[in-house]
Amino acid sequence: MKLSNEQKYRLLEQAEPNELKRLYELVEKSHWRQSYHIQPPIGLLNDPNGFTYYQGEYHLFYQWFPLGTDHGMKYWYHTKSRDLAEWEDVGIGITPGGRYDSHGAYSGSGIVKDELLYLMYTGNTRDQDWVRHPFQNMAIMDTSGGITKREMPVIDAVPHGYTDHFRDPKVWEQEGRYWCVIGAQRTDHTGCTVLYSSEDLMEWSFEGEISTRLDPFGYMWECPDYFELDGQGVLLFSPQGIEPQGAYYSNIYQSGYVVGAPLQLDTRSFAHGDFQELDRGFDFYAQQTTVAPDGRRILVGWMGLPEIDYPTDEHGWAHCLTLPRELTLREGKLIQRPARELERLRQEHHHAQVELRDECVSFTGFEGSSYELLCQFDTMDGDRFGIEFRIGTDEKTVLTYDRKLRQVVLDRSRSGKPVAVEYGEQRSCSLEADQIRFHLFVDTSSVEIFVNDGEEVFTSRIFPETDSTGIRFFAEGGTASCEADWWKL
Ligand code: FRU
């Protein structure tokens, strides 16, 4: 059911009597609830926010609209973890509804200073004529976990030359100053990123636009993130308005990055290579990174997309976050591996090894709806080989390496309840390799597939029946040897 604007921009305390109870009951009955992913208790989750390591714990917030599965009044919902594997629900982090966030506490980031966690976010407001006025606000979490919003915005106006699509500050510290990138739209309706700097996180100066070679590239850039990795500069962002090109840019909106020599903070010039997509799957957007205490760069994304209906909408909830991934750079490309701490989730284990000859086989113990599967194919002369999973009477999700076309293909046309079919039911990418490793994390209604140790990732929601639990390995038009490990999660 779609909500009116009045219904969407209500705070929790404005819910009708029994409205929350009904939502909780609806969610309770949903057979697509995830078992080890971060998901909203009720309502809609979107972007990860404020991802920071603070006082021995990772804090990870997300955009949350409690009263339905539309995008409405956004709160920050708070989760935390000691190890990136087991997450604890903390509850509401930032409540909107003040003068400078009357229509939502939108996305932002976190940074630790003087033993406090500073959370900088966009306050979304609308005036009587429903015109948007964004503010950049600050909330501060202390060592007891209490979060206090600062009364006044830290950036109270949009600079000349940009529209009211101006949001998602991502803060970092460098050369003794604080810096933040903000996603923006120019008045000519093209997207870009702007840079601010500050001595103390409270007073910010507008430095100007980051000059890239991507000009123009879509009409809005959401959720920018800048960091350095192995002496290179990396700018991540989620551009809107990019047209599909072959197997690229197939989703409604994109998420990707450019890599180059480090950003020149004084001139804001950034010499970089081509835009590359972060994920090849159906459902990935608005990622954010943080640094682990041991220096690893960790990324989490929203496993969903704006403006798309999902089958759980009728169940009173929508979306989840991706698993945390470790980022490294190889020849200008980001390699993404599941955070090593996730091994702690492993339970019962099965191993199998077989030579497949034009056949499709299953192994004892390999089945379920919540598991990790690691499978290596080599010495192959078959045309195609791969894995079918979440198999039921009429359902299966199929992951194939097509050796002739040198392509990895994920097919969700028979995965269960259809999603966004107007954007196609297959995703693919080119991959030149003589050995293929597929590393899958399957949950009740999702799959994350890491190919060849993080060279490519496919992140997707799937909505199969509860009893669609089969797994089969196949080779067509020849042979392929296959060695597989399965863990219950
Ligand atoms: C991205 C986004 C952000 C915004 C937030 C609102 O999905 O549109 O730009 O801050 O979601 O929930």
XYZ file of C-alpha atoms and ligand atoms in Angstrom:
501
model
C 0.000 0.000 0.000
C 1.415 3.399 -0.996
C 1.290 6.127 1.638
C 0.384 9.789 1.098
C 2.979 12.465 1.904
C 1.228 13.219 5.207
C 1.450 9.556 6.150
C 5.065 9.236 5.024
C 6.368 12.209 6.994
C 5.068 11.142 10.390
C 7.263 10.468 13.397
C 6.898 7.216 15.313
C 4.850 8.888 18.045
C 2.349 9.961 15.392
C 1.539 6.370 14.490
C -2.114 5.336 14.796
C -3.044 3.190 17.794
C -2.086 -0.388 16.882
C -0.255 0.658 13.716
C 3.129 -0.475 15.028
C 1.694 -3.644 16.528
C 0.161 -4.526 13.151
C 3.464 -3.886 11.394
C 5.382 -6.065 13.862
C 2.819 -8.853 13.411
C 3.107 -8.611 9.650
C 6.911 -8.770 9.773
C 6.801 -11.691 12.209
C 4.894 -13.734 9.610
C 7.294 -12.942 6.757
C 9.105 -16.050 5.504
C 11.775 -13.886 3.841
C 13.355 -12.521 7.047
C 17.130 -12.784 6.876
C 19.102 -14.842 9.352
C 22.520 -13.132 9.484
C 22.145 -9.815 7.643
C 21.315 -6.446 9.206
C 17.632 -5.801 8.474
C 15.047 -3.361 9.858
C 12.771 -4.525 12.700
C 9.833 -3.129 10.683
C 9.628 -0.659 7.785
C 12.266 0.301 5.279
C 16.065 0.285 5.541
C 18.295 2.080 3.056
C 21.831 3.518 3.154
C 24.461 2.497 5.703
C 25.455 5.589 7.750
C 28.024 6.632 10.337
C 30.128 3.476 9.948
C 32.961 3.954 12.489
C 35.143 2.014 14.900
C 34.752 3.689 18.300
C 35.776 2.469 21.753
C 36.335 -1.146 20.764
C 33.208 -1.538 18.648
C 32.062 -0.957 15.090
C 29.054 1.340 14.994
C 26.906 1.065 11.915
C 23.697 3.022 11.477
C 21.210 2.840 8.644
C 18.499 4.974 7.118
C 15.197 3.810 8.576
C 11.592 4.662 7.824
C 9.593 2.714 10.401
C 6.013 3.267 9.278
C 5.997 1.563 5.879
C 8.123 0.444 2.977
C 8.037 3.758 1.110
C 10.780 6.343 1.532
C 9.374 8.613 4.222
C 10.575 10.199 7.456
C 14.089 8.802 7.875
C 15.648 8.000 11.238
C 19.154 6.688 11.862
C 18.869 3.194 13.328
C 21.899 2.058 15.343
C 23.628 -1.355 15.328
C 27.044 -2.291 16.693
C 29.509 -5.161 16.619
C 32.818 -6.185 18.125
C 33.822 -8.305 15.153
C 31.866 -7.349 11.985
C 30.132 -10.736 12.154
C 27.602 -10.595 15.005
C 25.592 -7.372 15.213
C 23.652 -6.050 18.126
C 20.539 -3.944 17.670
C 20.940 -0.728 19.669
C 17.741 1.065 18.621
C 17.140 4.540 17.269
C 20.319 6.596 16.851
C 19.094 9.916 15.465
C 15.479 11.067 15.574
C 14.422 13.594 12.922
C 11.692 16.183 13.280
C 13.648 19.256 14.462
C 13.748 22.561 12.665
C 16.768 21.471 10.569
C 15.741 17.871 9.923
C 11.950 18.209 9.907
C 11.600 15.766 6.997
C 14.301 13.265 7.800
C 17.782 12.652 9.162
C 19.357 11.714 5.856
C 22.655 9.967 5.185
C 25.982 10.899 6.669
C 29.123 9.572 8.291
C 31.041 9.325 11.540
C 34.458 10.354 12.801
C 36.095 10.064 16.236
C 37.542 13.211 17.871
C 38.489 13.732 21.522
C 36.906 10.408 22.525
C 33.575 11.397 21.062
C 31.893 10.060 17.945
C 30.789 12.896 15.652
C 27.943 12.006 13.310
C 27.527 14.445 10.444
C 24.339 14.025 8.443
C 21.988 15.804 6.082
C 18.888 17.295 7.611
C 16.115 17.119 5.051
C 13.433 19.804 5.290
C 10.516 20.863 3.112
C 8.774 24.235 3.189
C 5.024 24.945 2.765
C 5.444 24.670 -1.014
C 7.166 21.307 -0.589
C 10.493 22.798 -1.715
C 13.465 20.936 -0.246
C 16.062 22.741 1.924
C 19.008 20.580 2.966
C 21.183 21.324 6.013
C 24.325 19.532 7.143
C 23.940 18.761 10.833
C 26.001 17.242 13.628
C 25.080 14.792 16.362
C 27.584 13.649 18.971
C 27.744 10.272 20.670
C 29.570 10.081 23.994
C 31.276 7.148 25.700
C 28.014 6.122 27.371
C 26.385 5.730 23.936
C 24.069 8.725 24.339
C 23.612 10.743 21.143
C 22.904 14.485 21.254
C 21.974 16.525 18.199
C 23.574 19.974 17.901
C 20.889 22.586 17.690
C 22.274 24.528 14.719
C 23.449 23.094 11.393
C 27.186 23.045 10.708
C 26.548 23.921 7.042
C 23.389 25.970 6.729
C 23.169 26.786 3.021
C 23.738 25.280 -0.399
C 26.532 27.170 -2.187
C 25.727 29.085 -5.336
C 25.648 26.891 -8.446
C 24.024 23.817 -6.866
C 20.420 22.667 -6.400
C 18.666 21.406 -3.273
C 20.004 17.918 -4.085
C 22.968 18.438 -1.808
C 23.556 15.723 0.786
C 25.416 12.777 2.340
C 28.566 14.268 3.968
C 31.470 11.815 4.343
C 34.156 13.088 6.710
C 37.832 12.209 7.106
C 40.958 13.665 8.676
C 44.052 14.482 6.641
C 47.026 16.828 6.974
C 45.792 18.086 10.337
C 42.370 19.156 9.059
C 38.948 17.622 8.637
C 37.555 17.246 5.148
C 34.193 16.231 3.866
C 32.766 15.366 0.486
C 29.100 16.023 -0.263
C 27.007 14.638 -3.119
C 25.620 17.430 -5.264
C 23.703 18.453 -8.346
C 24.746 21.519 -10.302
C 22.102 24.002 -11.424
C 22.544 22.604 -14.944
C 21.306 19.283 -13.527
C 24.570 17.351 -13.697
C 26.013 15.444 -10.759
C 29.295 16.094 -8.917
C 31.022 16.067 -5.537
C 32.026 19.115 -3.524
C 34.666 19.461 -0.837
C 34.544 21.265 2.514
C 37.216 21.595 5.199
C 37.208 22.325 8.918
C 39.554 22.773 11.886
C 37.161 21.425 14.471
C 34.215 19.660 12.707
C 31.932 22.544 13.686
C 32.863 25.358 11.318
C 33.129 24.292 7.714
C 34.509 26.202 4.713
C 33.377 25.503 1.201
C 36.473 24.612 -0.825
C 34.787 23.971 -4.171
C 34.073 21.138 -6.515
C 36.269 18.094 -6.982
C 37.259 18.258 -10.616
C 37.036 14.873 -12.271
C 37.183 13.690 -15.866
C 33.568 12.559 -15.619
C 31.817 15.554 -16.963
C 28.921 15.225 -17.409
C 28.113 11.896 -15.777
C 24.486 11.612 -14.688
C 22.228 14.158 -12.985
C 23.046 13.530 -9.316
C 25.835 11.848 -7.334
C 24.679 10.394 -4.041
C 26.750 9.105 -1.136
C 30.315 10.052 -2.102
C 33.214 8.581 -0.114
C 36.880 9.482 -0.564
C 39.889 7.628 0.864
C 43.436 6.624 0.052
C 44.477 3.028 -0.352
C 48.038 1.906 -1.142
C 48.988 5.492 -2.002
C 46.136 5.868 -4.497
C 43.036 8.058 -4.222
C 39.643 6.352 -4.462
C 36.344 8.209 -4.908
C 33.220 6.084 -4.495
C 29.782 7.432 -5.330
C 26.321 6.472 -6.554
C 25.481 8.358 -9.748
C 21.915 8.644 -11.014
C 21.019 9.053 -14.668
C 23.559 6.778 -16.372
C 22.178 4.883 -19.362
C 22.732 1.097 -19.712
C 25.670 0.093 -21.938
C 25.871 -3.602 -22.817
C 26.309 -5.498 -19.536
C 27.051 -2.226 -17.686
C 24.769 0.088 -15.739
C 21.816 -2.312 -15.837
C 20.167 -1.242 -12.569
C 17.980 1.829 -12.085
C 20.917 3.673 -10.428
C 24.619 2.821 -10.272
C 27.355 2.591 -7.675
C 31.016 2.731 -8.509
C 34.354 4.437 -8.202
C 37.301 6.065 -9.852
C 40.941 5.517 -8.816
C 43.883 7.824 -9.432
C 46.736 9.801 -7.946
C 45.614 11.148 -4.541
C 43.174 14.056 -4.637
C 45.017 17.398 -4.525
C 43.273 19.004 -1.573
C 44.461 22.527 -2.462
C 43.351 22.530 -6.112
C 40.732 19.760 -5.730
C 41.964 18.237 -8.947
C 41.678 14.494 -9.204
C 43.409 12.690 -12.088
C 41.806 9.313 -12.301
C 40.935 6.381 -14.566
C 37.578 5.180 -15.854
C 34.457 4.815 -13.723
C 34.078 1.187 -12.633
C 31.030 -0.471 -11.115
C 31.453 -1.864 -7.623
C 28.967 -4.658 -7.980
C 27.549 -6.675 -10.875
C 24.351 -7.825 -9.147
C 20.773 -6.618 -9.137
C 20.626 -4.935 -5.728
C 23.454 -2.751 -4.519
C 23.624 0.982 -3.763
C 24.816 3.830 -1.494
C 27.873 2.069 0.001
C 30.019 3.524 2.763
C 33.473 2.590 4.064
C 35.367 2.803 7.318
C 38.816 1.816 8.589
C 39.299 -1.151 10.919
C 41.765 -0.794 13.824
C 44.273 -2.916 11.861
C 44.051 -0.522 8.889
C 41.778 -2.533 6.613
C 39.284 -0.506 4.545
C 35.828 -2.052 5.080
C 32.790 -1.430 2.864
C 29.098 -1.995 3.526
C 26.330 -1.261 1.011
C 22.561 -1.104 0.898
C 21.244 -4.335 -0.636
C 18.442 -2.551 -2.439
C 17.673 0.301 -4.790
C 15.438 3.355 -4.681
C 12.122 3.412 -6.557
C 11.823 -0.358 -6.952
C 9.036 -2.442 -5.368
C 10.210 -5.509 -3.489
C 8.172 -8.587 -2.529
C 8.584 -7.978 1.219
C 6.793 -4.615 0.933
C 3.581 -6.544 1.585
C 5.216 -8.042 4.672
C 5.788 -4.648 6.294
C 9.569 -4.460 5.807
C 12.098 -3.882 3.043
C 15.827 -4.353 2.425
C 18.963 -5.207 4.359
C 22.637 -4.213 4.386
C 25.338 -6.209 2.592
C 27.964 -8.155 4.481
C 31.112 -6.142 5.262
C 33.816 -6.440 2.599
C 37.556 -5.802 2.786
C 38.874 -3.587 0.009
C 42.278 -3.793 -1.633
C 43.574 -2.382 -4.903
C 45.011 -4.396 -7.763
C 46.066 -2.601 -10.947
C 43.605 0.214 -10.472
C 40.710 -2.056 -9.614
C 39.056 -2.537 -6.229
C 39.144 -6.131 -5.046
C 36.388 -6.913 -2.535
C 36.591 -9.890 -0.210
C 34.149 -10.874 2.514
C 35.484 -9.621 5.875
C 37.615 -12.439 7.291
C 35.737 -12.223 10.603
C 32.689 -13.728 8.867
C 34.359 -17.144 9.217
C 33.147 -16.983 12.815
C 29.604 -17.534 11.596
C 30.490 -20.954 10.178
C 28.769 -23.956 11.746
C 28.318 -27.480 10.351
C 30.643 -28.214 7.408
C 30.566 -30.503 4.335
C 33.217 -31.020 1.691
C 32.952 -32.597 -1.769
C 35.111 -33.132 -4.833
C 33.994 -34.450 -8.207
C 34.775 -34.521 -11.900
C 31.657 -33.314 -13.702
C 31.077 -34.726 -17.208
C 28.135 -33.136 -18.932
C 26.021 -33.629 -15.844
C 24.343 -31.941 -12.934
C 24.972 -33.418 -9.467
C 24.142 -32.757 -5.841
C 26.260 -33.583 -2.781
C 25.172 -34.971 0.571
C 24.618 -32.239 3.139
C 24.791 -29.380 0.633
C 21.432 -27.676 0.962
C 19.585 -24.971 2.821
C 18.590 -21.327 2.817
C 21.332 -19.844 4.981
C 24.875 -20.922 4.199
C 28.309 -20.138 2.826
C 29.488 -22.053 -0.228
C 32.987 -21.975 -1.658
C 33.478 -23.784 -4.934
C 36.453 -24.034 -7.240
C 36.196 -25.203 -10.838
C 39.282 -26.124 -12.863
C 40.773 -28.388 -15.542
C 37.734 -27.788 -17.614
C 36.956 -28.266 -21.273
C 33.192 -27.857 -20.843
C 31.436 -24.946 -22.513
C 29.641 -23.902 -19.359
C 29.675 -24.884 -15.722
C 28.394 -23.547 -12.455
C 26.006 -23.813 -9.541
C 22.235 -23.979 -9.232
C 20.980 -23.060 -5.771
C 17.766 -22.390 -3.862
C 16.312 -25.152 -6.069
C 12.660 -26.099 -5.509
C 9.924 -27.670 -7.581
C 9.730 -24.744 -9.987
C 12.546 -22.569 -8.762
C 16.288 -22.187 -9.043
C 18.890 -19.439 -9.150
C 21.675 -20.136 -11.620
C 25.288 -18.992 -11.572
C 27.269 -19.927 -14.694
C 30.720 -19.430 -16.080
C 30.449 -19.503 -19.852
C 33.905 -20.534 -20.974
C 33.227 -19.740 -24.651
C 31.955 -16.229 -23.965
C 34.330 -15.740 -21.020
C 31.445 -14.474 -18.964
C 29.992 -14.972 -15.509
C 26.179 -14.941 -15.613
C 23.719 -14.745 -12.720
C 20.156 -15.656 -13.685
C 17.305 -14.920 -11.282
C 14.467 -15.459 -13.793
C 13.355 -18.541 -11.855
C 14.480 -17.462 -8.376
C 10.947 -17.159 -6.988
C 8.834 -14.032 -6.670
C 9.995 -11.682 -9.477
C 11.603 -8.297 -8.716
C 12.119 -5.331 -11.081
C 11.856 -7.538 -14.192
C 11.768 -4.420 -16.379
C 15.508 -4.125 -15.615
C 16.192 -7.676 -16.831
C 16.586 -10.992 -15.058
C 20.250 -11.669 -15.778
C 23.413 -9.894 -14.794
C 26.787 -10.725 -16.288
C 30.392 -9.616 -16.520
C 33.442 -10.610 -18.545
C 36.110 -12.627 -16.806
C 39.250 -14.095 -18.353
C 40.324 -17.007 -16.170
C 41.303 -20.668 -16.369
C 40.170 -21.339 -12.877
C 36.946 -20.077 -11.333
C 36.222 -19.688 -7.641
C 32.665 -18.884 -6.660
C 32.199 -17.838 -3.035
C 28.523 -17.525 -2.109
C 26.804 -16.192 0.988
C 23.194 -17.276 0.762
C 20.609 -15.971 3.236
C 16.813 -16.482 3.305
C 16.215 -13.861 0.621
C 19.614 -12.860 -0.761
C 22.875 -13.988 -2.264
C 26.296 -12.324 -2.371
C 28.702 -13.930 -4.822
C 32.430 -13.182 -4.733
C 34.135 -14.344 -7.939
C 37.847 -15.238 -8.047
C 38.713 -13.836 -4.641
C 36.831 -10.589 -4.988
C 37.614 -9.635 -8.572
C 33.878 -9.287 -9.145
C 30.895 -9.334 -6.793
C 27.225 -9.996 -7.552
C 24.868 -8.860 -4.776
C 21.198 -9.746 -5.195
C 17.937 -10.256 -3.419
C 16.032 -13.421 -4.351
C 12.612 -14.420 -3.073
C 12.245 -18.208 -3.278
C 9.841 -20.465 -1.384
C 10.997 -21.708 2.019
C 11.414 -25.278 0.771
C 13.552 -24.290 -2.240
C 16.785 -25.421 -0.647
C 18.551 -27.605 -3.240
C 22.084 -27.074 -4.567
C 23.509 -28.684 -7.729
C 26.783 -28.372 -9.581
C 26.857 -28.707 -13.349
C 29.094 -28.878 -16.436
C 27.741 -28.714 -19.987
C 29.431 -29.614 -23.288
C 32.417 -31.280 -21.607
C 34.034 -31.638 -18.207
C 35.015 -29.521 -15.231
C 36.477 -30.600 -11.935
C 34.813 -29.129 -8.913
C 35.799 -28.924 -5.280
C 33.317 -27.451 -2.832
C 32.951 -26.536 0.843
C 29.619 -25.778 2.448
C 29.020 -24.292 5.894
C 25.738 -23.723 7.584
C 25.510 -20.108 8.783
C 20.521 7.359 -1.186
C 19.754 8.500 -0.547
C 20.685 9.572 -0.024
C 19.854 10.214 1.060
C 19.128 9.039 1.646
C 17.754 9.333 2.150
O 19.802 6.176 -1.211
O 18.818 9.050 -1.457
O 21.147 10.455 -1.001
O 20.634 10.874 2.007
O 19.043 8.068 0.618
O 17.224 8.218 2.797
